[in-house]
XYZ file of C-alpha atoms in Angstrom:
724
model
C 13.253 20.681 19.110
C 10.574 19.705 16.599
C 8.008 22.410 16.155
C 5.226 20.116 16.988
C 6.811 19.095 20.458
C 7.670 22.761 21.064
C 3.971 23.723 20.297
C 2.758 21.062 22.646
C 5.192 22.726 25.412
C 4.122 25.907 25.163
C 0.617 25.084 25.806
C -0.797 25.660 29.401
C -0.135 22.776 31.622
C -2.951 20.751 32.137
C -3.715 19.639 35.707
C -3.563 15.986 36.783
C -7.435 15.481 36.592
C -8.538 11.885 36.432
C -10.265 10.751 33.097
C -12.318 7.812 32.433
C -11.981 5.642 29.603
C -15.445 6.687 28.151
C -14.266 10.340 27.901
C -11.003 9.103 26.158
C -13.353 7.005 23.608
C -15.520 10.235 23.268
C -12.362 12.140 22.623
C -10.670 10.194 20.321
C -13.794 9.335 18.195
C -12.986 7.763 14.746
C -10.106 5.921 14.802
C -10.540 5.039 18.628
C -8.811 1.378 19.297
C -8.554 -0.560 22.658
C -4.774 -0.385 22.346
C -4.909 3.394 21.860
C -6.761 3.691 24.827
C -5.331 1.538 27.032
C -2.094 3.221 26.119
C -3.093 6.721 26.979
C -4.943 5.302 30.256
C -1.392 3.722 31.395
C 0.394 7.168 31.576
C 1.104 9.587 34.619
C -1.505 12.284 33.276
C -3.867 10.720 30.766
C -5.674 13.828 29.941
C -2.519 15.730 29.188
C -1.537 12.686 26.689
C -4.897 12.555 25.458
C -4.466 16.506 24.389
C -1.092 15.666 23.058
C -2.195 12.649 20.857
C -5.035 14.584 19.587
C -2.844 17.122 18.453
C -0.305 14.654 16.838
C -3.201 12.942 14.615
C -4.224 16.065 13.166
C -0.742 16.880 12.160
C -0.496 13.347 10.957
C -3.713 13.246 9.029
C -2.598 16.628 7.519
C 1.143 14.886 6.252
C -0.747 11.950 4.946
C -2.992 13.608 3.044
C -5.471 11.557 0.938
C -4.152 8.749 2.704
C -4.761 9.908 6.369
C -7.506 7.012 7.103
C -4.834 4.639 6.383
C -2.207 6.395 8.498
C -4.272 6.911 11.366
C -5.683 3.323 11.430
C -2.274 2.267 11.544
C -1.789 3.558 15.025
C -4.159 0.943 16.367
C -1.921 -1.765 16.399
C -0.761 -3.134 19.840
C 2.887 -2.299 19.244
C 2.539 0.576 17.275
C 0.023 2.298 19.585
C 2.371 2.009 22.979
C 5.305 3.478 20.451
C 2.734 6.196 19.542
C 2.112 7.374 23.132
C 5.490 7.248 24.288
C 7.124 8.937 21.330
C 4.398 10.747 20.019
C 6.411 13.911 18.799
C 8.904 11.266 16.697
C 5.451 9.725 15.172
C 4.482 13.597 13.802
C 8.124 14.124 12.394
C 8.329 10.551 10.653
C 4.603 11.101 9.026
C 5.696 14.740 7.896
C 8.802 13.431 5.904
C 6.767 9.997 5.043
C 3.749 11.730 3.896
C 1.485 9.738 1.693
C 3.259 6.562 2.750
C 2.892 7.379 6.367
C 0.813 4.123 7.041
C 3.577 1.582 5.539
C 6.071 3.745 7.804
C 3.826 3.414 10.900
C 3.691 -0.592 10.366
C 7.609 -0.865 9.812
C 8.097 0.886 13.084
C 5.753 -1.637 14.528
C 8.261 -4.430 13.316
C 11.263 -2.603 14.525
C 9.807 -1.604 17.864
C 12.654 -2.607 20.000
C 14.872 -0.391 17.909
C 12.595 2.206 17.951
C 11.716 2.524 21.808
C 15.605 2.679 22.465
C 16.339 5.417 19.670
C 13.531 6.528 17.972
C 15.371 9.718 16.818
C 17.422 7.751 14.607
C 14.179 6.892 12.810
C 13.274 10.235 12.744
C 16.878 11.108 11.101
C 16.409 8.296 8.828
C 12.976 9.173 7.926
C 14.100 12.981 7.081
C 16.757 11.478 5.159
C 14.355 8.819 2.981
C 11.578 11.043 2.931
C 8.225 8.879 1.445
C 10.149 5.857 1.296
C 11.272 5.716 4.970
C 9.243 2.550 5.495
C 11.816 0.731 3.249
C 14.699 1.831 5.377
C 12.654 0.942 8.450
C 12.199 -2.655 7.213
C 15.648 -2.927 7.074
C 16.321 -1.339 10.700
C 14.544 -4.243 12.198
C 17.441 -6.645 11.968
C 19.691 -6.501 14.796
C 22.719 -6.489 12.461
C 21.459 -3.018 11.029
C 20.834 -1.633 14.384
C 24.327 -2.228 15.641
C 25.628 -0.835 12.823
C 23.453 2.131 12.332
C 24.336 2.899 16.154
C 28.280 2.968 15.291
C 27.833 4.667 11.926
C 25.026 6.864 12.396
C 25.623 9.834 10.227
C 27.231 7.631 7.604
C 24.043 5.986 6.907
C 21.973 8.712 6.861
C 23.966 10.308 4.458
C 23.958 7.212 2.147
C 19.900 7.316 2.463
C 19.836 10.829 1.892
C 22.105 10.502 -1.366
C 19.995 7.515 -2.583
C 17.024 9.661 -2.237
C 18.137 12.377 -4.080
C 18.708 9.625 -7.079
C 15.329 8.497 -6.968
C 16.642 4.984 -5.073
C 14.400 5.325 -2.156
C 13.303 1.985 -2.331
C 16.422 0.548 -2.524
C 17.564 2.431 0.550
C 17.054 -0.701 2.752
C 18.663 -3.004 0.899
C 21.649 -0.661 0.902
C 21.542 -0.280 4.970
C 21.617 -3.940 5.015
C 24.521 -4.344 3.221
C 26.500 -1.722 4.983
C 25.705 -3.489 7.870
C 27.660 -6.873 6.872
C 30.737 -7.672 8.718
C 32.672 -7.016 5.433
C 31.551 -3.371 4.785
C 31.861 -2.522 8.640
C 35.467 -3.465 8.775
C 35.469 -0.934 5.671
C 33.661 1.584 7.363
C 36.065 1.968 10.250
C 38.475 3.748 7.966
C 36.772 4.688 4.893
C 33.555 6.135 6.342
C 33.721 9.387 4.116
C 34.749 7.571 0.878
C 31.730 4.916 1.147
C 29.429 8.075 1.842
C 31.236 9.583 -1.374
C 30.709 5.975 -3.489
C 26.576 6.587 -2.726
C 26.582 10.218 -3.710
C 28.239 9.264 -7.038
C 25.946 6.074 -7.786
C 22.808 7.138 -5.904
C 20.314 4.317 -6.304
C 22.847 1.633 -7.580
C 24.613 2.273 -3.960
C 23.602 -1.433 -2.764
C 25.487 -3.427 -5.677
C 28.501 -0.934 -5.418
C 28.837 -1.619 -1.634
C 28.288 -5.500 -2.490
C 31.406 -5.368 -4.564
C 33.097 -4.917 -1.333
C 32.261 -8.156 0.000
C 34.817 -9.474 -2.198
C 38.401 -9.187 -0.535
C 40.430 -8.368 -3.707
C 37.716 -5.376 -4.744
C 37.900 -4.016 -1.078
C 41.763 -4.087 -1.356
C 41.319 -2.305 -4.806
C 39.073 0.571 -3.381
C 41.390 0.666 0.020
C 44.289 1.083 -2.286
C 42.725 4.145 -4.297
C 39.328 5.174 -3.054
C 39.227 8.258 -5.640
C 40.207 6.117 -8.537
C 37.571 3.562 -7.902
C 34.622 6.214 -7.167
C 35.810 7.657 -10.356
C 35.248 4.450 -12.065
C 31.938 3.947 -10.608
C 30.848 7.280 -11.692
C 31.853 6.661 -15.150
C 29.704 3.928 -15.341
C 26.715 5.882 -14.155
C 27.180 8.536 -16.618
C 27.177 5.802 -19.534
C 24.544 3.473 -17.933
C 22.307 5.770 -15.865
C 19.141 3.931 -14.932
C 20.771 0.687 -15.512
C 23.928 1.160 -13.134
C 22.750 -1.235 -10.601
C 22.347 -4.024 -13.038
C 25.760 -3.390 -14.882
C 27.435 -3.481 -11.256
C 25.266 -6.871 -10.276
C 26.336 -8.294 -13.289
C 29.969 -7.739 -12.889
C 29.712 -8.505 -9.123
C 28.306 -11.906 -10.220
C 30.813 -12.921 -13.090
C 34.333 -13.806 -12.097
C 35.903 -12.647 -15.455
C 34.222 -9.254 -15.227
C 35.051 -9.062 -11.296
C 39.013 -9.511 -12.152
C 38.503 -6.995 -15.017
C 37.182 -4.469 -13.143
C 39.719 -4.455 -10.477
C 42.438 -4.754 -12.874
C 41.530 -3.076 -16.168
C 38.290 -1.264 -15.551
C 38.963 0.812 -18.816
C 38.246 -2.365 -20.753
C 34.692 -2.460 -19.053
C 34.127 1.400 -19.503
C 35.048 1.017 -23.433
C 32.468 -2.037 -23.928
C 29.905 0.040 -22.036
C 30.339 2.776 -24.469
C 29.926 0.385 -27.448
C 26.823 -1.153 -26.005
C 25.333 2.387 -25.298
C 26.101 3.471 -28.920
C 24.061 0.679 -30.331
C 21.130 0.047 -27.815
C 20.342 3.789 -27.151
C 18.562 2.952 -24.060
C 20.004 3.328 -20.701
C 17.398 0.603 -19.476
C 18.962 -1.838 -21.849
C 21.513 -2.198 -19.396
C 19.153 -3.558 -16.583
C 19.443 -6.822 -18.521
C 22.820 -7.462 -17.342
C 21.127 -9.021 -13.839
C 20.471 -11.675 -16.512
C 23.378 -13.915 -16.071
C 23.498 -15.124 -19.554
C 23.764 -11.559 -20.782
C 26.469 -10.679 -18.253
C 28.389 -13.901 -19.515
C 28.017 -12.518 -23.365
C 29.153 -9.108 -22.042
C 32.225 -10.588 -20.347
C 32.944 -12.572 -23.711
C 32.738 -9.410 -25.435
C 35.119 -7.558 -23.202
C 37.576 -10.258 -23.760
C 37.181 -10.001 -27.569
C 35.395 -13.300 -28.000
C 32.274 -12.391 -28.587
C 30.218 -10.033 -31.078
C 28.955 -6.739 -30.242
C 25.649 -7.514 -32.085
C 24.832 -10.877 -30.336
C 25.435 -8.853 -27.280
C 22.989 -6.159 -28.345
C 20.159 -8.492 -29.293
C 20.450 -10.438 -25.836
C 20.216 -7.046 -24.213
C 17.434 -5.309 -26.119
C 15.232 -8.637 -26.356
C 15.464 -8.425 -22.479
C 12.387 -6.577 -20.651
C 12.558 -3.686 -19.297
C 14.470 -2.861 -22.369
C 12.479 -3.958 -25.044
C 9.438 -2.625 -23.575
C 10.585 0.633 -23.312
C 11.938 0.507 -26.846
C 8.682 -0.510 -28.206
C 6.295 1.215 -26.042
C 5.708 4.245 -28.382
C 4.367 2.435 -30.924
C 1.449 1.290 -28.502
C 1.573 4.677 -27.139
C 0.817 6.197 -30.485
C -1.827 4.039 -31.485
C -4.073 6.691 -32.384
C -1.682 8.737 -34.264
C -0.652 6.819 -37.224
C 1.692 9.424 -38.748
C 3.582 9.804 -35.670
C 3.602 6.041 -35.064
C 5.024 5.407 -38.491
C 7.459 7.921 -37.881
C 8.637 6.172 -34.946
C 8.726 2.772 -36.378
C 11.166 4.172 -39.255
C 13.062 5.503 -36.529
C 14.488 1.991 -35.630
C 16.849 0.296 -36.962
C 16.130 -3.098 -38.655
C 18.444 -4.584 -35.646
C 15.944 -3.031 -33.042
C 12.919 -4.074 -34.706
C 14.424 -7.910 -34.834
C 15.234 -7.915 -31.192
C 11.681 -6.474 -30.445
C 10.460 -9.423 -31.944
C 12.529 -11.589 -29.979
C 11.293 -10.278 -26.878
C 8.783 -11.433 -24.493
C 5.512 -12.642 -26.772
C 3.136 -10.713 -24.632
C 4.556 -7.567 -25.260
C 2.833 -4.857 -27.440
C -0.286 -4.351 -29.140
C -1.631 -6.679 -32.146
C -1.208 -3.833 -34.411
C 2.413 -3.085 -33.209
C 3.168 -6.747 -33.663
C 1.929 -6.473 -36.753
C 3.784 -3.127 -37.875
C 6.825 -4.941 -36.716
C 6.514 -8.226 -38.965
C 5.841 -6.177 -41.720
C 8.779 -3.857 -41.008
C 11.040 -6.940 -40.482
C 10.031 -8.464 -43.849
C 10.775 -5.186 -45.683
C 13.970 -4.965 -44.228
C 15.414 -8.656 -44.580
C 13.690 -8.700 -48.182
C 14.653 -12.234 -49.768
C 17.176 -13.424 -47.035
C 14.448 -14.264 -44.688
C 14.347 -14.480 -41.084
C 15.869 -18.162 -40.918
C 19.070 -15.926 -42.166
C 18.885 -13.738 -39.179
C 18.776 -16.488 -36.725
C 21.456 -18.355 -37.987
C 23.812 -15.333 -38.779
C 23.315 -14.386 -34.903
C 23.123 -18.187 -33.882
C 20.029 -17.710 -32.452
C 18.315 -21.099 -33.349
C 17.069 -23.149 -30.527
C 17.166 -20.162 -28.112
C 14.549 -18.839 -25.891
C 14.820 -15.632 -28.078
C 13.906 -17.841 -30.989
C 11.246 -19.136 -29.288
C 9.922 -15.962 -28.640
C 10.074 -14.815 -32.275
C 8.082 -18.312 -33.550
C 5.344 -18.447 -30.822
C 4.895 -14.650 -31.484
C 4.438 -15.327 -35.362
C 2.126 -18.433 -34.400
C -0.083 -16.090 -32.152
C -0.627 -13.425 -35.108
C -1.072 -16.243 -37.729
C 2.340 -14.753 -39.354
C 4.173 -17.956 -38.762
C 3.863 -20.200 -41.856
C 1.526 -20.744 -44.953
C 0.430 -17.253 -45.770
C 1.733 -14.545 -48.253
C 2.693 -12.286 -45.224
C 4.298 -15.181 -43.442
C 7.604 -14.740 -41.525
C 8.947 -18.184 -42.773
C 9.623 -20.371 -45.601
C 8.687 -24.191 -45.612
C 12.344 -24.937 -44.942
C 12.790 -22.268 -41.756
C 9.500 -23.544 -40.587
C 10.996 -27.062 -40.103
C 14.387 -25.691 -38.788
C 12.804 -23.867 -36.103
C 10.701 -27.077 -34.789
C 12.602 -27.162 -31.659
C 11.623 -23.466 -30.942
C 7.890 -24.407 -31.581
C 8.273 -26.982 -29.297
C 10.055 -24.786 -26.408
C 7.227 -25.270 -23.893
C 7.932 -28.670 -23.634
C 11.274 -27.844 -21.909
C 8.995 -26.463 -19.135
C 8.171 -28.660 -16.120
C 4.835 -27.178 -15.840
C 1.681 -26.813 -18.101
C 1.146 -23.531 -19.578
C -2.367 -23.373 -21.467
C -1.076 -20.133 -23.600
C 2.246 -22.116 -24.871
C 0.339 -25.313 -25.727
C -2.114 -23.613 -27.480
C 0.094 -21.930 -29.441
C 2.109 -24.965 -30.101
C -0.805 -26.868 -31.248
C -1.369 -24.335 -33.791
C 1.785 -24.422 -35.371
C 1.974 -27.754 -35.099
C -1.073 -28.045 -37.284
C 0.481 -25.723 -40.043
C 3.798 -27.566 -40.391
C 2.805 -31.192 -39.998
C 2.936 -31.932 -43.343
C 6.362 -30.657 -44.474
C 9.080 -33.118 -45.269
C 10.896 -34.499 -42.199
C 8.456 -32.428 -39.891
C 6.186 -35.428 -38.733
C 9.220 -37.350 -38.119
C 11.011 -34.553 -35.913
C 7.622 -33.707 -33.906
C 6.880 -37.337 -33.218
C 10.579 -37.647 -32.059
C 10.069 -34.780 -29.520
C 6.767 -35.779 -28.248
C 7.782 -39.185 -27.428
C 10.963 -38.172 -25.876
C 9.217 -35.726 -23.581
C 6.632 -38.568 -22.932
C 9.443 -41.154 -21.740
C 11.090 -38.051 -19.479
C 7.604 -37.834 -17.899
C 6.901 -41.400 -17.193
C 3.902 -42.106 -15.065
C 2.650 -38.735 -14.178
C 1.785 -38.020 -10.506
C 1.765 -34.368 -10.329
C -1.289 -32.080 -11.381
C 0.816 -30.115 -13.960
C 2.285 -33.191 -15.300
C -1.046 -34.680 -15.701
C -1.998 -31.833 -17.947
C 1.320 -32.304 -19.770
C 0.681 -35.526 -20.324
C -2.892 -34.961 -21.704
C -1.491 -32.118 -23.831
C 0.975 -34.481 -25.574
C -1.692 -36.661 -26.126
C -3.726 -34.410 -28.225
C -0.808 -33.102 -30.148
C -0.154 -36.937 -31.069
C -3.544 -37.288 -32.277
C -3.202 -33.951 -34.424
C 0.061 -35.325 -35.954
C -0.966 -38.910 -36.491
C -4.800 -39.037 -36.377
C -6.351 -42.536 -35.799
C -2.630 -44.085 -35.847
C -1.605 -42.123 -32.695
C -0.640 -44.027 -29.700
C -3.686 -43.403 -27.375
C -5.581 -45.659 -25.478
C -9.421 -46.504 -26.605
C -11.193 -44.362 -24.246
C -9.077 -40.970 -25.289
C -9.960 -41.804 -28.938
C -13.407 -41.368 -28.231
C -13.001 -38.111 -26.353
C -10.833 -36.504 -29.055
C -13.342 -37.370 -31.427
C -16.142 -35.943 -29.608
C -14.367 -32.705 -29.385
C -15.144 -32.564 -33.364
C -18.579 -31.565 -32.773
C -17.346 -28.362 -31.172
C -16.386 -27.037 -34.660
C -20.166 -27.046 -35.492
C -22.617 -24.127 -35.040
C -25.699 -25.499 -33.440
C -28.322 -22.268 -32.556
C -30.198 -24.795 -30.234
C -27.377 -24.115 -27.894
C -27.904 -20.540 -27.445
C -31.514 -20.259 -27.746
C -34.380 -19.477 -25.411
C -37.777 -19.193 -25.901
C -37.050 -20.303 -30.006
C -34.757 -17.150 -30.245
C -31.233 -16.875 -30.892
C -29.935 -14.767 -27.730
C -27.245 -12.453 -29.076
C -25.556 -9.831 -26.520
C -22.933 -7.021 -27.753
C -21.276 -5.249 -25.248
C -19.531 -1.860 -26.339
C -16.694 -0.012 -24.525
C -17.730 3.215 -24.554
C -14.235 4.692 -24.222
C -12.957 2.505 -27.238
C -16.151 2.523 -29.524
C -18.788 4.870 -28.140
C -18.198 7.370 -31.234
C -18.100 4.780 -33.989
C -18.758 0.981 -33.398
C -21.475 1.742 -30.809
C -23.804 4.064 -33.383
C -22.961 2.428 -36.388
C -24.163 -1.130 -34.984
C -27.207 0.841 -33.782
C -27.968 1.794 -37.553
C -27.095 -1.599 -38.608
C -30.056 -3.364 -36.400
C -32.412 -0.693 -37.207
C -33.579 -2.916 -39.957
C -35.304 -5.091 -37.093
C -37.125 -1.996 -36.245
C -37.182 0.606 -33.069
C -35.360 -1.349 -30.187
C -36.657 -1.456 -26.752
C -34.940 -0.132 -23.806
C -34.294 -2.497 -20.654
C -34.202 -1.912 -17.189
C -30.308 -1.532 -17.467
C -30.429 0.807 -20.440
C -29.569 -1.604 -23.053
C -31.059 -1.955 -26.386
C -33.034 -4.844 -27.272
C -33.957 -5.538 -31.012
C -36.480 -8.663 -31.771
C -37.014 -10.682 -34.610
C -38.955 -14.051 -35.032
C -35.814 -15.718 -34.779
C -33.520 -13.646 -32.632
C -33.003 -11.252 -29.501
C -30.400 -8.627 -29.891
C -29.233 -6.807 -27.111
C -26.709 -3.949 -27.290
C -25.296 -2.942 -24.065
C -22.646 0.270 -23.581
C -21.821 1.099 -19.958
C -20.465 4.125 -18.632
C -17.669 2.184 -17.370
C -15.691 -1.068 -17.990
C -16.961 -2.284 -14.421
C -20.235 -1.496 -15.230
C -20.251 -3.669 -18.338
C -18.653 -6.710 -16.367
C -21.917 -6.394 -13.924
C -24.054 -6.120 -16.595
C -22.757 -9.353 -18.695
C -22.559 -10.984 -15.367
C -25.803 -10.259 -14.496
C -27.256 -11.586 -17.717
C -25.555 -14.538 -17.411
C -26.993 -15.777 -14.447
C -30.469 -15.067 -16.064
C -29.682 -17.095 -18.986
C -26.220 -18.714 -19.454
C -26.602 -19.991 -23.122
C -25.809 -17.093 -25.579
C -23.798 -15.922 -28.388
C -21.808 -12.605 -26.770
C -19.777 -10.141 -28.717
C -17.197 -7.529 -27.326
C -16.255 -4.561 -29.271
C -13.299 -2.418 -27.924
C -9.618 -2.200 -28.120
C -7.277 -5.352 -27.456
C -6.177 -3.731 -24.258
C -9.880 -3.152 -22.777
C -10.841 -6.620 -23.547
C -9.904 -8.137 -20.082
C -11.219 -4.686 -18.237
C -14.716 -5.658 -19.818
C -14.228 -9.500 -19.970
C -12.043 -10.816 -17.122
C -10.880 -14.182 -17.950
C -13.210 -15.918 -15.142
C -16.334 -14.179 -16.227
C -17.899 -17.496 -17.585
C -16.886 -19.513 -14.643
C -19.815 -21.546 -12.984
C -22.431 -20.530 -15.466
C -22.661 -23.990 -16.579
C -23.975 -23.076 -19.989
C -23.289 -22.891 -23.631
C -21.209 -19.481 -24.649
C -20.232 -18.610 -28.298
C -18.035 -15.579 -27.456
C -16.642 -13.409 -30.443
C -14.528 -10.916 -28.737
C -13.987 -8.615 -31.694
C -10.769 -6.854 -30.418
C -7.616 -6.850 -32.141
C -5.504 -10.058 -31.758
C -8.203 -11.585 -29.442
C -7.254 -15.251 -30.427
C -4.222 -14.788 -27.923
C -6.944 -14.316 -24.873
C -8.485 -17.683 -25.705
C -6.262 -19.656 -23.393
C -7.081 -17.802 -20.402
C -10.804 -17.839 -21.011
C -10.612 -21.837 -21.332
C -8.565 -22.291 -18.448
C -11.134 -20.133 -16.054
C -14.337 -21.447 -17.948
C -15.490 -23.589 -15.195
C -18.451 -25.960 -16.417
C -19.207 -23.520 -19.506
C -19.053 -24.988 -22.861
C -17.184 -22.241 -24.162
C -16.412 -21.531 -27.918
C -15.027 -18.592 -30.073
C -14.758 -16.740 -33.159
C -11.620 -14.661 -32.636
C -9.049 -12.252 -34.416
C -5.337 -13.037 -35.128
C -4.634 -9.450 -36.609
C -6.206 -5.937 -36.373
C -9.867 -6.262 -36.372
C -11.880 -3.720 -38.983
C -15.055 -3.056 -40.547
C -18.041 -4.414 -39.319
C -16.848 -8.124 -38.900
C -18.840 -8.568 -35.466
C -22.364 -7.621 -36.951
C -21.793 -9.424 -40.136
C -20.962 -12.609 -38.120
C -24.055 -11.911 -35.960
C -26.170 -11.575 -39.345
C -24.688 -14.844 -40.625
C -25.471 -17.054 -37.361
C -28.890 -15.708 -37.088
C -29.478 -16.777 -40.703
C -27.786 -20.115 -40.310
C -30.940 -21.285 -38.354
C -33.128 -23.807 -40.028
C -29.918 -24.400 -42.340
C -27.762 -27.594 -42.883
C -25.559 -28.213 -40.217
C -22.289 -26.497 -41.133
C -19.024 -25.913 -39.002
C -18.165 -22.214 -37.988
C -15.878 -22.046 -40.922
C -18.062 -23.268 -43.283
C -20.537 -20.216 -42.224
C -17.648 -17.967 -42.483
C -16.712 -18.881 -46.043
C -20.051 -18.930 -47.049
C -20.555 -15.345 -46.009
C -16.890 -14.140 -46.994
C -18.236 -11.641 -49.465
C -20.734 -10.160 -47.162
C -17.874 -9.875 -44.486
C -15.460 -8.176 -46.829
C -18.511 -5.867 -48.363
C -18.493 -4.333 -45.030
C -14.717 -4.091 -44.359
C -13.603 -7.307 -42.885
C -11.132 -9.938 -43.554
C -12.092 -13.580 -43.197
C -8.428 -14.623 -42.962
C -8.156 -13.032 -39.695
C -10.752 -14.982 -38.229
C -10.085 -18.022 -36.165
C -12.578 -20.916 -35.298
C -12.065 -24.094 -33.507
C -8.258 -24.109 -33.695
C -6.119 -26.907 -32.851
C -4.957 -24.667 -29.996
C -8.716 -24.600 -28.831
C -9.209 -27.990 -29.226
C -6.616 -29.231 -27.284
C -7.161 -27.058 -23.969
C -10.815 -28.242 -24.388
C -9.184 -31.894 -24.264
C -6.846 -31.099 -21.132
C -9.232 -29.379 -19.304
C -12.207 -31.876 -20.140
């Protein structure tokens, strides 16, 4: 008998005295619900049940801790309230097991109400086995087949849940119970219950995929013949692959060749896994085996048909292996010596595979460190040599590398570029990888336009690019879908970028593209109010409170002592400009301040000082939406050019333009730019690029680099054309 139930029984019997709903409401107080009141009033002795419910709620609140409010509120659901009043002691025991996830457990009970009402004890046992993640098991228990199987093999199900919990795989418990409840596994459970529990104990969180192996008749027969050897093989895989075991078993199950090899010659698979483990140095790399392409390459390697290095590239370039391997470079952002020590510990192969991963991975500075290290490692051979050596041309991995290089302006045309002229032409299909998709991705088209601009003048490039664009247009035909219209518009702009006035565009579209050219010019009138250029500078306190913010105050001190605004902002006034510096205590405070200022006046030059990973928290992509004004945004964080697409896509009616960075920002570039823009008032009309070039020496004097500043790029123009 549970402690709570025993305590209730030991209390003095409460006589059956009538009680009114009003009294029940008064006693329940907070978390009082009509459903709970109704269920209490239906009982034989409402007053006694009320006391029991009150005591139970106290115990549940203690168990749920910080999440007590949510847990107790869940008791108000009609089904949950009915079950709670009928099985009060069971709810307390489940709460003690589920703790902070009690709310989720109670909600799952409501969905499995029929089973719970018939056998609440089964839920209590499973909850004790699962602990905090009991809700995942309860989710599975609402299925009739799971209920039937659990009734017949209750102890086995409890032991499996316990084994998985001890291995940290609680979230997968529901999956395991569902698989165990299948007809094939039920057949196996009849004679091999202990052996199946043994499998769960050995592989832990990977149990669902281990059990799925037995859904194959051949695998089941191999297991029946020698459960001990089969389990021993699984344990060996677990020791090699650790947290990647489930993915490896999933890869084996989904590949006919691997499944046959596992049944006939498991030692071949073990040997191959050991080879891979030696190269990847990360058990998480094995999680890439969920990918059918990776499991196919693994099968080829097992058969002696594929190269280990190609398999390793496929595994390490997939997340989470890539994000795990590169994470320390981000985490050590502020500790340069240790950061460089970790970078130097990586092999050339590992550096290469990190750059083949998702282009969104890693900070700007991390990507540039990886680019530099790759160039130093390959020497004169060039990145094209590696792509050919590993047969990566035209693959998704190659596209990741190319688009990553484009994003950080390391593709082609500069001293530190990755690709030579010949190599840039060879990877054209990777540049155009976004065209293979059936939907429009603004970020991809942004990068594609910038890359096309770089290489369109190279021999044979123009012909190849034009051929691919026309081919995509033919495949699209007459656009009807929302996404297809955007793809068509994007290709139209790319054709204009390629052929200029000779592009196959209709007359009206030519006019629209030409009009966009005006956006390259700085027009002070767009950002002026009451005759003064309106400039708002926002600082992330955590990132720049001790350096850039005080430096900016010193910078603008030349304009006199600032006034302090009602929000704590500092206001510097000149005859032609109003400069506001604001640094909130939190990022959320910065968001509120900017939104409030834009409502007052949507026409501004706005700058941000903070790290790249803080930009979105201070300036969410939709912050300019619906303001119907003109904003020149200078997101001074590292690699901010990569965020332009999301801002344009959510700008609403705002005329939004940018001066951004393609690399690691440094020096007082933002303040230098502000001075240049203020000084451009009353001067001859000029483009943003011309203004920056004119102030090159001033920017460099203060530690900046004009080469990494991006203004009115082809990618920005393309998105403005698409979202016109």
